[in-house]
mmCIF file with all atom_site columns, C-alpha atoms and ligand atoms in Angstrom:
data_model
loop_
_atom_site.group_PDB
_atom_site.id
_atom_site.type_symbol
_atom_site.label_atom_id
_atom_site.label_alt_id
_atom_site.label_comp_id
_atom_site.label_asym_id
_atom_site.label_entity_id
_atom_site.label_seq_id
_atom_site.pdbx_PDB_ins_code
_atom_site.Cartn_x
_atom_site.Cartn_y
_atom_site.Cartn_z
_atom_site.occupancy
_atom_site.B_iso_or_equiv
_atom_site.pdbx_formal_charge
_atom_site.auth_seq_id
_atom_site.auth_comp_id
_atom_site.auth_asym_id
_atom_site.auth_atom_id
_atom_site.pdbx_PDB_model_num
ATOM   1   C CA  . UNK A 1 1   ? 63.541 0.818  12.470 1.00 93.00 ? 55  UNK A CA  1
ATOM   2   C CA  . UNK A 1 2   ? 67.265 -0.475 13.030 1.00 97.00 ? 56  UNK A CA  1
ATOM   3   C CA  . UNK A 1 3   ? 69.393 2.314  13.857 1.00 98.00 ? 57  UNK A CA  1
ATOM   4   C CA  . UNK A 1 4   ? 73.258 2.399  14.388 1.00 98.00 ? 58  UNK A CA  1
ATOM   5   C CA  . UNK A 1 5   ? 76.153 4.595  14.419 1.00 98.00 ? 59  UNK A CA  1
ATOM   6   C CA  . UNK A 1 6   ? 79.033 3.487  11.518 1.00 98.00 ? 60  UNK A CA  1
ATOM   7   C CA  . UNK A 1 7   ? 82.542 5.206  11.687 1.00 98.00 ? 61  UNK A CA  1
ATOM   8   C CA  . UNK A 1 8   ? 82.868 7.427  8.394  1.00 98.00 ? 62  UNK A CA  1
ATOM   9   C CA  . UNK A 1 9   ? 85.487 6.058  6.386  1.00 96.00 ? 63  UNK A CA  1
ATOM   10  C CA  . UNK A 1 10  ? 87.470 7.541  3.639  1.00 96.00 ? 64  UNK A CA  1
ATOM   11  C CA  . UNK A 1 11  ? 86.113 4.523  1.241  1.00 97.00 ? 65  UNK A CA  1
ATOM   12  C CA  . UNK A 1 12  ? 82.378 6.584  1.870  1.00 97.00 ? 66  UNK A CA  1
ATOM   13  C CA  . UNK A 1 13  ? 83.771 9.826  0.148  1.00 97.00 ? 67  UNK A CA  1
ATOM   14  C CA  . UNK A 1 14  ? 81.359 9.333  -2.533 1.00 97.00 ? 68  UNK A CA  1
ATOM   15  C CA  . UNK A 1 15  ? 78.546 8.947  0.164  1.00 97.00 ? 69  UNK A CA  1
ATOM   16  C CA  . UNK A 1 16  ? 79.460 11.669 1.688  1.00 97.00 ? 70  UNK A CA  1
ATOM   17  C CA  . UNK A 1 17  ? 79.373 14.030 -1.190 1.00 97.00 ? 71  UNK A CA  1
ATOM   18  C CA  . UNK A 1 18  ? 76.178 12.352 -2.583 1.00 97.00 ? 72  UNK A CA  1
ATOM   19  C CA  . UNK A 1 19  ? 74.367 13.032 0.595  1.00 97.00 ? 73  UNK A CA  1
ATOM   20  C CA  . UNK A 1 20  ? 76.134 16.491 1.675  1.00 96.00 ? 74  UNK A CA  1
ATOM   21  C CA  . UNK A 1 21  ? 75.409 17.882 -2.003 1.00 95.00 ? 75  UNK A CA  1
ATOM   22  C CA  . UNK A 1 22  ? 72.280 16.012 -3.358 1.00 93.00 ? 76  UNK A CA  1
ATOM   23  C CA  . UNK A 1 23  ? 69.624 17.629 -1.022 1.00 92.00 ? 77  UNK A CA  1
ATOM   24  C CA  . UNK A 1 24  ? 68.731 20.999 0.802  1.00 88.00 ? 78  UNK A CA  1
ATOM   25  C CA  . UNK A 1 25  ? 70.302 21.864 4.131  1.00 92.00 ? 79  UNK A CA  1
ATOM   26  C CA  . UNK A 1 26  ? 68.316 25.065 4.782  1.00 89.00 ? 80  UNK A CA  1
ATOM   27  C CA  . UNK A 1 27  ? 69.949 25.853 8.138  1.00 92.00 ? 81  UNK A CA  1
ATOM   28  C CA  . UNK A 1 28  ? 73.506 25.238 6.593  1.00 88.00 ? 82  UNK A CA  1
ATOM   29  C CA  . UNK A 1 29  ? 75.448 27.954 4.974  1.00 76.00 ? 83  UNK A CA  1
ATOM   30  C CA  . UNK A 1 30  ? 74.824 27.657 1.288  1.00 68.00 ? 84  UNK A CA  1
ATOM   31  C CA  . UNK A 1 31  ? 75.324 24.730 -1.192 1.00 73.00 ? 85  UNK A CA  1
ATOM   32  C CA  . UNK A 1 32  ? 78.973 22.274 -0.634 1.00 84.00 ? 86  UNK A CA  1
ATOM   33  C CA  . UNK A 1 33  ? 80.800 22.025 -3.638 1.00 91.00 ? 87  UNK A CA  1
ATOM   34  C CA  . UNK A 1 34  ? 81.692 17.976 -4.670 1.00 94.00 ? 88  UNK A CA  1
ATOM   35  C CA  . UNK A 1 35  ? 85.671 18.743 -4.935 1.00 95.00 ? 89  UNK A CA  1
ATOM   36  C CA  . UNK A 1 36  ? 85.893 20.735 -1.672 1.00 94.00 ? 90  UNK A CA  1
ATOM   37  C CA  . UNK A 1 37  ? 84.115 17.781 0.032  1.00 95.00 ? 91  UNK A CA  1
ATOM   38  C CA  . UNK A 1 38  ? 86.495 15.349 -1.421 1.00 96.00 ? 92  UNK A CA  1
ATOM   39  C CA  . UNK A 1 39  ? 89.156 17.881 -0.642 1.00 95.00 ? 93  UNK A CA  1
ATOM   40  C CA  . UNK A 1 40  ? 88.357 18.006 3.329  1.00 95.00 ? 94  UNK A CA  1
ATOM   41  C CA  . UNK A 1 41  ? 88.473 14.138 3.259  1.00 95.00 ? 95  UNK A CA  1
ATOM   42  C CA  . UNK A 1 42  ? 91.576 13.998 1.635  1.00 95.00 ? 96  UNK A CA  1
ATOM   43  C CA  . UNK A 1 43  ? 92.938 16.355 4.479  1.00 95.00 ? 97  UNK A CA  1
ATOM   44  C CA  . UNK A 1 44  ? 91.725 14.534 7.181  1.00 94.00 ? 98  UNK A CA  1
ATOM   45  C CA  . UNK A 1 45  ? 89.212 16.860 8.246  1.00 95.00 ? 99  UNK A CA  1
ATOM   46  C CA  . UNK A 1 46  ? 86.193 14.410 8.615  1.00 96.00 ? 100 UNK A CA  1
ATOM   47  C CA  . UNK A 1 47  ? 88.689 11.688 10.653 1.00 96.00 ? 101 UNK A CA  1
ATOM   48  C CA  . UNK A 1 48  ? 91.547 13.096 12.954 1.00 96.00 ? 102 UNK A CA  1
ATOM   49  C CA  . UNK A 1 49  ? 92.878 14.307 16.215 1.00 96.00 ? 103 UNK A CA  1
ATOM   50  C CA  . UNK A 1 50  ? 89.752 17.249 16.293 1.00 97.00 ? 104 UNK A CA  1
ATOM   51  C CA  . UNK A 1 51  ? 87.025 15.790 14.087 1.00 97.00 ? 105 UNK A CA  1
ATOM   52  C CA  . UNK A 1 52  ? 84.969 12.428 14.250 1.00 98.00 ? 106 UNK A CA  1
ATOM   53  C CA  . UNK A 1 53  ? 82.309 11.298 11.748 1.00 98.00 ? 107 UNK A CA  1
ATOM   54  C CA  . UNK A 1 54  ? 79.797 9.198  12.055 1.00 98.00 ? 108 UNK A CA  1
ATOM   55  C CA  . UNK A 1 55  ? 76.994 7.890  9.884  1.00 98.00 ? 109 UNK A CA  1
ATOM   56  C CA  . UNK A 1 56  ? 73.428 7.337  11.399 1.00 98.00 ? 110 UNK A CA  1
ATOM   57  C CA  . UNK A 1 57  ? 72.217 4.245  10.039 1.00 98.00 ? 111 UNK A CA  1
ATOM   58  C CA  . UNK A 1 58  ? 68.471 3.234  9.574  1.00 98.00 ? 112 UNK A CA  1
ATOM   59  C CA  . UNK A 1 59  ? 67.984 -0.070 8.235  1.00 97.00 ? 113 UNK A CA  1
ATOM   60  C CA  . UNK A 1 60  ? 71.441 -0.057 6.414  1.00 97.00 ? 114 UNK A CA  1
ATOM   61  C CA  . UNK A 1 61  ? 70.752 2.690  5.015  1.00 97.00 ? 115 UNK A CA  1
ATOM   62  C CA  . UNK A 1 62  ? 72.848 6.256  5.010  1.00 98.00 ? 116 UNK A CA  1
ATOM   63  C CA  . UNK A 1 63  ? 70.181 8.190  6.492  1.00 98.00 ? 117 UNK A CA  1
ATOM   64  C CA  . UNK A 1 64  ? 72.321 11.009 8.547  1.00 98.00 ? 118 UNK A CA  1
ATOM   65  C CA  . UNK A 1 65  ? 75.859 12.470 9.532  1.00 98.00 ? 119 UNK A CA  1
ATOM   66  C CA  . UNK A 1 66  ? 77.017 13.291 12.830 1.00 98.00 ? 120 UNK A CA  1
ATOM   67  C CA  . UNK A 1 67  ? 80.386 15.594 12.834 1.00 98.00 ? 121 UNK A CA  1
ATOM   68  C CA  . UNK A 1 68  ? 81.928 15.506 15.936 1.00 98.00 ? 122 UNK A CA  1
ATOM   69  C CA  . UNK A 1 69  ? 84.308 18.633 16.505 1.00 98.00 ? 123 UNK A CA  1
ATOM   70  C CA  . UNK A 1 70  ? 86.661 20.075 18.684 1.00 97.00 ? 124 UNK A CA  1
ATOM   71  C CA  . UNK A 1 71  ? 87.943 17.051 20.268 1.00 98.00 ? 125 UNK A CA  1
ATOM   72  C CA  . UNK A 1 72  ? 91.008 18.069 22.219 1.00 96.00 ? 126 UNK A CA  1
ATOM   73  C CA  . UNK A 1 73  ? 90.128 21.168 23.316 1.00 92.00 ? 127 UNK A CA  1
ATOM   74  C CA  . UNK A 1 74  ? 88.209 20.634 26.027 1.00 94.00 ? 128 UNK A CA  1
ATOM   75  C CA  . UNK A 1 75  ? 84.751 20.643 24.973 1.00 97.00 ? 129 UNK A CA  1
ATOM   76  C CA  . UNK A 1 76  ? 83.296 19.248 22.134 1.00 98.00 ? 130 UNK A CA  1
ATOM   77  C CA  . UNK A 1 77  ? 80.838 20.539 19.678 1.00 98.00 ? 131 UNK A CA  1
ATOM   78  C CA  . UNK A 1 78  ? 78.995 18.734 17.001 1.00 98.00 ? 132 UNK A CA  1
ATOM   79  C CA  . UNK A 1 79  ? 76.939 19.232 13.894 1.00 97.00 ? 133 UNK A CA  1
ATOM   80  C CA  . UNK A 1 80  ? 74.270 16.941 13.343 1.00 98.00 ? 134 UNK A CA  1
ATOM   81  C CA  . UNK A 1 81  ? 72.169 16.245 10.064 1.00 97.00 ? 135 UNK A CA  1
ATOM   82  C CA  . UNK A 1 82  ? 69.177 13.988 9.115  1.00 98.00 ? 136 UNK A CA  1
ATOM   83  C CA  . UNK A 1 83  ? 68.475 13.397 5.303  1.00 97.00 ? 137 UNK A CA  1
ATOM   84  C CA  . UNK A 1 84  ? 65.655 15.195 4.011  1.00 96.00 ? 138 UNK A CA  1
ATOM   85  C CA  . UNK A 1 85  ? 63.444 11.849 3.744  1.00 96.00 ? 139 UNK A CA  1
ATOM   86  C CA  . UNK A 1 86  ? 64.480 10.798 6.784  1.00 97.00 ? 140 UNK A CA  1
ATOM   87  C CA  . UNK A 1 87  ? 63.669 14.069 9.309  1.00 97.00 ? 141 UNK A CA  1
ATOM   88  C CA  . UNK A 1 88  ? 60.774 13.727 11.869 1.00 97.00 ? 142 UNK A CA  1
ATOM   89  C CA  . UNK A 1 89  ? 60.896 10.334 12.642 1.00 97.00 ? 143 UNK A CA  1
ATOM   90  C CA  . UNK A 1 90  ? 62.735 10.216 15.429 1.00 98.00 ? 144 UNK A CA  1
ATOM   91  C CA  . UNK A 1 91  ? 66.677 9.910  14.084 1.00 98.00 ? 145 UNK A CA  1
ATOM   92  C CA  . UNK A 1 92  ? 67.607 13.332 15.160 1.00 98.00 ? 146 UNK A CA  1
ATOM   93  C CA  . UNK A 1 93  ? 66.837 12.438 19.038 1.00 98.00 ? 147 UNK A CA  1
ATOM   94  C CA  . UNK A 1 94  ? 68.389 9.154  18.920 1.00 98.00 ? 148 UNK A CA  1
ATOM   95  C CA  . UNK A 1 95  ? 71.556 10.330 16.800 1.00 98.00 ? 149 UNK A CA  1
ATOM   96  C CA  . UNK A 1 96  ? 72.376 13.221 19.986 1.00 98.00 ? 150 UNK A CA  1
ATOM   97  C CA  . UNK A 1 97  ? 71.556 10.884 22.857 1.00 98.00 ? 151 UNK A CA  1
ATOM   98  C CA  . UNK A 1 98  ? 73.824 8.365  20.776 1.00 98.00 ? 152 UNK A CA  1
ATOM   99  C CA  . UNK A 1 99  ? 76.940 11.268 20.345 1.00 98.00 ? 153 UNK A CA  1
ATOM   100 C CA  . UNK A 1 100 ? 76.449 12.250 23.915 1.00 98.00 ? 154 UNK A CA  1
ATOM   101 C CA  . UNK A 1 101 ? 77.044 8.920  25.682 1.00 98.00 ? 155 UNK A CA  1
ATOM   102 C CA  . UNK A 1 102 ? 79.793 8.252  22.833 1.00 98.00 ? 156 UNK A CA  1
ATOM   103 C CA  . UNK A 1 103 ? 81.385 11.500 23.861 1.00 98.00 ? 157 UNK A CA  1
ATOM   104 C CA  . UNK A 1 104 ? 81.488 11.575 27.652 1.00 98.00 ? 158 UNK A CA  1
ATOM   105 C CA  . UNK A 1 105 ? 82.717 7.746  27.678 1.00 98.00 ? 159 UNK A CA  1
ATOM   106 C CA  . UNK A 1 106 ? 85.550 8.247  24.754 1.00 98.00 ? 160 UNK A CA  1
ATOM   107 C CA  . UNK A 1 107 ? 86.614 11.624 26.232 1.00 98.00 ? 161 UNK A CA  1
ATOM   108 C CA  . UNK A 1 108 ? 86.562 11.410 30.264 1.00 97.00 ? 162 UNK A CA  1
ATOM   109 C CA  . UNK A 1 109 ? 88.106 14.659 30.797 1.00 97.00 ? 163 UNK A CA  1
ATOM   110 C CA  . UNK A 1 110 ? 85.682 16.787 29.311 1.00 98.00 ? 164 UNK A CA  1
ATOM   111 C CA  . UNK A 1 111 ? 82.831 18.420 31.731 1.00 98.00 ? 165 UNK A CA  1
ATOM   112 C CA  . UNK A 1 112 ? 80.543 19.736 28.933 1.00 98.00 ? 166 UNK A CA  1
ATOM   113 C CA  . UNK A 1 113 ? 79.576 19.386 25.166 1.00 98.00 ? 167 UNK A CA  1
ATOM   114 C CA  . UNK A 1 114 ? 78.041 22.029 22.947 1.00 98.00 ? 168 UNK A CA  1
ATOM   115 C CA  . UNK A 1 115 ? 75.726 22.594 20.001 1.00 98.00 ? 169 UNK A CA  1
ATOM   116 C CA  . UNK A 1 116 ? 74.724 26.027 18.373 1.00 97.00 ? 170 UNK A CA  1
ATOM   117 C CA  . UNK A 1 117 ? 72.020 26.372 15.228 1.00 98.00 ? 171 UNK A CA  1
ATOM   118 C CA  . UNK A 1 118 ? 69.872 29.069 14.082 1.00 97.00 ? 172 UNK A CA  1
ATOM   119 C CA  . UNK A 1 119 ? 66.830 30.368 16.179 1.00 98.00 ? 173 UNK A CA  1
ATOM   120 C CA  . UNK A 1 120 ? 64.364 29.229 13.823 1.00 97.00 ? 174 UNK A CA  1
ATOM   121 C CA  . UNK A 1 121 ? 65.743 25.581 13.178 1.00 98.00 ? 175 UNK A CA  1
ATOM   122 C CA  . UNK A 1 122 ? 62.876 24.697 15.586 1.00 98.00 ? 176 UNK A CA  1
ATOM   123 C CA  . UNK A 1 123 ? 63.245 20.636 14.723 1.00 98.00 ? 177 UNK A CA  1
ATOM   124 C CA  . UNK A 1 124 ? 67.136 21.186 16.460 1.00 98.00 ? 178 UNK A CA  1
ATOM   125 C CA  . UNK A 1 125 ? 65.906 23.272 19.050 1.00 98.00 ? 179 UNK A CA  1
ATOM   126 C CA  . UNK A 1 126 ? 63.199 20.312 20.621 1.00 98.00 ? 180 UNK A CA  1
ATOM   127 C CA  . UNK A 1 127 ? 65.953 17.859 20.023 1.00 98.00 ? 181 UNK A CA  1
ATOM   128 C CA  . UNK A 1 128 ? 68.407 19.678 22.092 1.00 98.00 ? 182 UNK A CA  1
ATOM   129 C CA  . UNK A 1 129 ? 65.661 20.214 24.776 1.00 98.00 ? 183 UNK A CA  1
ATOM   130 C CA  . UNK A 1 130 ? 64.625 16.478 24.536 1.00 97.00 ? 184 UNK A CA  1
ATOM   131 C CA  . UNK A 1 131 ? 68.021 15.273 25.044 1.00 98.00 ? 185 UNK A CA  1
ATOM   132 C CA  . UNK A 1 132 ? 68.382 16.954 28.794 1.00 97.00 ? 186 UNK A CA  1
ATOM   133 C CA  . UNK A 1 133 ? 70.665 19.987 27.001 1.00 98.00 ? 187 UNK A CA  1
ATOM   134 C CA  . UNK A 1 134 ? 70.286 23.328 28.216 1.00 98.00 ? 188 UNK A CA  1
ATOM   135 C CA  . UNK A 1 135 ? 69.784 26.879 26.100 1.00 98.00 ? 189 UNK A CA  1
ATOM   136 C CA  . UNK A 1 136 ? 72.718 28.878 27.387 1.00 98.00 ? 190 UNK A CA  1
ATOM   137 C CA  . UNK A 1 137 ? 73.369 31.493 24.877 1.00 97.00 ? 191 UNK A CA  1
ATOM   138 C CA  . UNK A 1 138 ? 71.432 33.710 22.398 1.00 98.00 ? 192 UNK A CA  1
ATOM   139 C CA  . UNK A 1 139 ? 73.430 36.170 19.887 1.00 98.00 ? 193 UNK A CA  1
ATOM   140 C CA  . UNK A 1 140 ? 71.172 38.485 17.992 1.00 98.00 ? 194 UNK A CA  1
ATOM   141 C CA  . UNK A 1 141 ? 71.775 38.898 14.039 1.00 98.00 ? 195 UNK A CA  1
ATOM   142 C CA  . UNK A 1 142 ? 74.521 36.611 14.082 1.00 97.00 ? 196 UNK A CA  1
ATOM   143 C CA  . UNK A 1 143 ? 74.109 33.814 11.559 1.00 95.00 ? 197 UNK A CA  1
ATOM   144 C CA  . UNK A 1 144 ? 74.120 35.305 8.378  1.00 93.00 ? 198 UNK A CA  1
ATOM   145 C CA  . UNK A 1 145 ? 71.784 33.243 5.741  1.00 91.00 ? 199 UNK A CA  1
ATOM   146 C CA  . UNK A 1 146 ? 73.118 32.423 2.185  1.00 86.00 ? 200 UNK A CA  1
ATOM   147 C CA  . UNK A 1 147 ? 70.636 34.987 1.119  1.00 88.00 ? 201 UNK A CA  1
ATOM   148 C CA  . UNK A 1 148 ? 71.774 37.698 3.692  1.00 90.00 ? 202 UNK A CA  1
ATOM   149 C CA  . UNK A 1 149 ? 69.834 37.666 6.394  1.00 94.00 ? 203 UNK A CA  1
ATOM   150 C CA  . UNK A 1 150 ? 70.612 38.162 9.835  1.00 96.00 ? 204 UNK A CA  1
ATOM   151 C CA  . UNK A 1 151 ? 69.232 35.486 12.368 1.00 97.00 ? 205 UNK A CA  1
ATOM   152 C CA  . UNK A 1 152 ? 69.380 35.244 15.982 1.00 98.00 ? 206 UNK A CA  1
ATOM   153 C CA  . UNK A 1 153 ? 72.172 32.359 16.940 1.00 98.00 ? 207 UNK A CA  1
ATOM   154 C CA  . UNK A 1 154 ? 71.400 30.323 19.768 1.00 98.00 ? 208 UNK A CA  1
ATOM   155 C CA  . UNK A 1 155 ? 73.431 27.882 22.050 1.00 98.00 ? 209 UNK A CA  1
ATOM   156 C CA  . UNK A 1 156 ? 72.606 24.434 24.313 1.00 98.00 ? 210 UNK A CA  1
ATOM   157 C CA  . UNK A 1 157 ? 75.082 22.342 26.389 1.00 98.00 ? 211 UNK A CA  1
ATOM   158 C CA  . UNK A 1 158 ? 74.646 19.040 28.609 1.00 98.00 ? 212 UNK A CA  1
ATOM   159 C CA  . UNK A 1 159 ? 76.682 18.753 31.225 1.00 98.00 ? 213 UNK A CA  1
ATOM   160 C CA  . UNK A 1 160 ? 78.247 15.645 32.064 1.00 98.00 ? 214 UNK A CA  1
ATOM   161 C CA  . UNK A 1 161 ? 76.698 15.455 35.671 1.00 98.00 ? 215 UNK A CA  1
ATOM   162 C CA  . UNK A 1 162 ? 73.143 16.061 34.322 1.00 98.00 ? 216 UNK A CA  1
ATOM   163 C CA  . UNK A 1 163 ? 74.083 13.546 31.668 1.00 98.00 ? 217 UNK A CA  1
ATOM   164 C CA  . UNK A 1 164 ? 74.677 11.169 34.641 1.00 98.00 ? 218 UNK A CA  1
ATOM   165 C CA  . UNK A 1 165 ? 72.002 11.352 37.424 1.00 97.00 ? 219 UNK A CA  1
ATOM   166 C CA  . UNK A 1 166 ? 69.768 12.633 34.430 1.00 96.00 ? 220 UNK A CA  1
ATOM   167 C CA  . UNK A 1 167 ? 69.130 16.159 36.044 1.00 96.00 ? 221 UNK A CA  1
ATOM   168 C CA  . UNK A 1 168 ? 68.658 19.389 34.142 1.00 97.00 ? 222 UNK A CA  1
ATOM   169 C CA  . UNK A 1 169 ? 70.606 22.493 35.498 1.00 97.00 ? 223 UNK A CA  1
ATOM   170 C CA  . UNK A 1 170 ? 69.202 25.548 35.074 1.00 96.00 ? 224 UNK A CA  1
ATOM   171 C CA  . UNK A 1 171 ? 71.445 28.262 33.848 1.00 97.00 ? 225 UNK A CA  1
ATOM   172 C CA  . UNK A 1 172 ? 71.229 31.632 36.454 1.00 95.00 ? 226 UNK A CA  1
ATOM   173 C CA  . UNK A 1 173 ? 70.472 34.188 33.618 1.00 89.00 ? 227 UNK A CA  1
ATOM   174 C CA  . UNK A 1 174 ? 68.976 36.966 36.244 1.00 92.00 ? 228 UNK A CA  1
ATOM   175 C CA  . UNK A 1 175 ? 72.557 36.827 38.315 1.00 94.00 ? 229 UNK A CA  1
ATOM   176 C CA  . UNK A 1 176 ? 72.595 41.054 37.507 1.00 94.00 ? 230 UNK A CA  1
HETATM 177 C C1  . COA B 2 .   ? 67.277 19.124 13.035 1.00 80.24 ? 442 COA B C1  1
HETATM 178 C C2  . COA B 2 .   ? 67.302 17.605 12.821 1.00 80.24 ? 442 COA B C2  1
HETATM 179 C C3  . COA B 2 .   ? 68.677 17.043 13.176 1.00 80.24 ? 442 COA B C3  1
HETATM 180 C C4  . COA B 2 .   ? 66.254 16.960 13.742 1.00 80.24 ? 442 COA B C4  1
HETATM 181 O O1  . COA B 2 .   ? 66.254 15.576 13.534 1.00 80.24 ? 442 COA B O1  1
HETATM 182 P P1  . COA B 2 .   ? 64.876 14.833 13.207 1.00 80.24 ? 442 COA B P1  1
HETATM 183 O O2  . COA B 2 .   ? 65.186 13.383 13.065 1.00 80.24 ? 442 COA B O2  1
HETATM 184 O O3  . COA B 2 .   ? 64.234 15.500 12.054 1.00 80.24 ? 442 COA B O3  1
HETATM 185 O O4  . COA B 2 .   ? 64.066 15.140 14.528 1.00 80.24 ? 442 COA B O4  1
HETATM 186 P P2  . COA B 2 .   ? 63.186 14.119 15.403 1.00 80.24 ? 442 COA B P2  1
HETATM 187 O O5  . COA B 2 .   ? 62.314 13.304 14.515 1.00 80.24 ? 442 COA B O5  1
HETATM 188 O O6  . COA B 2 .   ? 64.099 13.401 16.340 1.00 80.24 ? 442 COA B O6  1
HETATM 189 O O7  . COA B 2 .   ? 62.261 15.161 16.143 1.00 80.24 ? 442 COA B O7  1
HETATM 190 C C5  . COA B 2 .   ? 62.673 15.824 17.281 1.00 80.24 ? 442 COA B C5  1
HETATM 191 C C6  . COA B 2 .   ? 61.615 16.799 17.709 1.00 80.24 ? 442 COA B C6  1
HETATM 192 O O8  . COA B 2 .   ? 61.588 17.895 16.802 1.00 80.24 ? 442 COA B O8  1
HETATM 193 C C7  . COA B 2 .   ? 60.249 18.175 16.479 1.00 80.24 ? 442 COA B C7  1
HETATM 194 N N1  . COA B 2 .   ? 60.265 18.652 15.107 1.00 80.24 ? 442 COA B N1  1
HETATM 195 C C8  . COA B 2 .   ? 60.668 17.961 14.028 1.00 80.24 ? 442 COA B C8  1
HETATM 196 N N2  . COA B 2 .   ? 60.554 18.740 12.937 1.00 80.24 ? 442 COA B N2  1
HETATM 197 C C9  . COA B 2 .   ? 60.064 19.931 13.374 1.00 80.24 ? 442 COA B C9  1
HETATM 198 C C10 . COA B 2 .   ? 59.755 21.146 12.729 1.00 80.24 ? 442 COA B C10 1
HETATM 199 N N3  . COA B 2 .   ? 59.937 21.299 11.416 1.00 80.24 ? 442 COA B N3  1
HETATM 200 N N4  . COA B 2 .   ? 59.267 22.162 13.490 1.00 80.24 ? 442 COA B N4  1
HETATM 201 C C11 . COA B 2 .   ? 59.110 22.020 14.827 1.00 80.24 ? 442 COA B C11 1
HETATM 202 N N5  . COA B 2 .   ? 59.425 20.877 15.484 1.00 80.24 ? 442 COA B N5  1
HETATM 203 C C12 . COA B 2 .   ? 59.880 19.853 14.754 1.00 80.24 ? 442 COA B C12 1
HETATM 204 C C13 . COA B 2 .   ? 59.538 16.865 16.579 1.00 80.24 ? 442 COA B C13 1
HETATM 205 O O9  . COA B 2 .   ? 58.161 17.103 16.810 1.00 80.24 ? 442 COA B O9  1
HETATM 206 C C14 . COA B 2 .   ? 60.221 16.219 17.738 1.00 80.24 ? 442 COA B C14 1
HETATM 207 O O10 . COA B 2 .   ? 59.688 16.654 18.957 1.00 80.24 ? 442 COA B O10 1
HETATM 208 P P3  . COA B 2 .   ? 58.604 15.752 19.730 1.00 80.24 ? 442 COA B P3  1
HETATM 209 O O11 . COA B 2 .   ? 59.186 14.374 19.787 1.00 80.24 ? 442 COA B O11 1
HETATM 210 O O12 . COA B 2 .   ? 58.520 16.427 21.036 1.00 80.24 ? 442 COA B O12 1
HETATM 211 O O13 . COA B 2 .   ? 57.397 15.806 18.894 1.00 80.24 ? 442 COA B O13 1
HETATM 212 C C15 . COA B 2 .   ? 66.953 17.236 11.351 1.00 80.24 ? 442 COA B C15 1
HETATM 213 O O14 . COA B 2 .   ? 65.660 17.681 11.065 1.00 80.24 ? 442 COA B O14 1
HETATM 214 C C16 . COA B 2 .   ? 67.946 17.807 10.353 1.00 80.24 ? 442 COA B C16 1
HETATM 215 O O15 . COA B 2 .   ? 68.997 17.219 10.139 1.00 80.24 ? 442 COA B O15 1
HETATM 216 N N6  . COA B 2 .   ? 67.594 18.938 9.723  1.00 80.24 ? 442 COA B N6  1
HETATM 217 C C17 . COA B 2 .   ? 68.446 19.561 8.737  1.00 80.24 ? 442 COA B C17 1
HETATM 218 C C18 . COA B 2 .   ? 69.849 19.839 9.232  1.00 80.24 ? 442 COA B C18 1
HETATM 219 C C19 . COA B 2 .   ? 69.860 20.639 10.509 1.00 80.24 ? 442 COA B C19 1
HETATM 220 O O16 . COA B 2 .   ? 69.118 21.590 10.669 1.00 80.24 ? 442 COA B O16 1
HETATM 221 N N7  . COA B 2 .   ? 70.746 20.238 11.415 1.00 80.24 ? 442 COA B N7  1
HETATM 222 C C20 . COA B 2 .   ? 70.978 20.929 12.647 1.00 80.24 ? 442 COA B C20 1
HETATM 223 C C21 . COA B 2 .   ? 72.128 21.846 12.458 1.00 80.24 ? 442 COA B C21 1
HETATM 224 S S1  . COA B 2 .   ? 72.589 22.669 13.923 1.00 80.24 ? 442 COA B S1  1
#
């Protein structure tokens, strides 16, 4: 499978609500309404000083969406997410190893980039783990579900070092 990374254009707004609002994101909060997608393009909020978008291309085809956030301040965050027909093949690992080079070479101040998701999104969790980041925080009951349920939230980081020499740093959790 060909796979590359396309800058998300304004021009793909109808993309971009197509695949936000035409299938299930069961770790996202709820369902995206069509105008407030076209609303957040229209305000710059998928292409500006804090947020990047990127679309993960297999084959030509518009098979996932990376969001890159928090640009300027320091360290960088993204959301990451595969099409339904498209998960488990392998898109997911190449899309963060992709974002992570892309990030430390476009942004050479920053030391570390972030990702958070839900303790039972167990797909995101072996991605993060595959890609050399590192679980560094755990917050019990707090991601709320669209049906009201509390789950544990959970946090990974890479550090630009390990990205480098392609170490893993352990995190001193018993330091009490
Ligand atoms: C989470 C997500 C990005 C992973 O991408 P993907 O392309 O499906 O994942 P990959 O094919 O690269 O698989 C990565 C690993 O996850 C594992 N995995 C995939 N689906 C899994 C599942 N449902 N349960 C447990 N492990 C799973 C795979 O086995 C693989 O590990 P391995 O190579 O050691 O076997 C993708 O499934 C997705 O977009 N899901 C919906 C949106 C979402 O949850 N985004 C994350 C928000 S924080």
């Amino acid at each position: 499978m060909r796979i590359e990374f396309a800058r998300f254009s304004p021009d793909d707004t109808d993309l971009l609500v197509d695949f936000l609002t035409g299938q299930e994101w069961p770790f996202h909060a709820g369902t995206q309404d069509p105008d407030a997608v076209k609303s957040r393009v229209a305000d710059g909020l998928y292409d500006n000083a804090e947020f990047r978008t990127f679309w993960v291309l297999a084959d030509g085809e518009h098979a996932g969406l990376i969001k890159l956030m928090d640009l300027t301040d320091g360290t960088p965050m993204f959301d990451l997410r595969i099409g339904q027909e498209w998960r488990g093949r392998g898109l997911g690992t190449k899309a963060v190893a992709w974002l992570t080079g892309y990030l430390f070479a476009e942004l050479p101040d920053i030391n570390r980039i972030e990702g958070n998701t839900r303790q039972d999104n167990r797909a995101m969790r072996a991605v993060f783990r595959k890609s050399g980041y590192v679980k560094e925080s755990h917050y019990r009951e707090a991601w709320p579900d669209p049906d009201g349920k509390l789950h544990d939230s959970v946090g990974y980081a890479i550090l630009r070092r390990d990205w480098l020499s392609g170490t893993v740093t352990p995190v001193d959790l018993h330091d009490e």
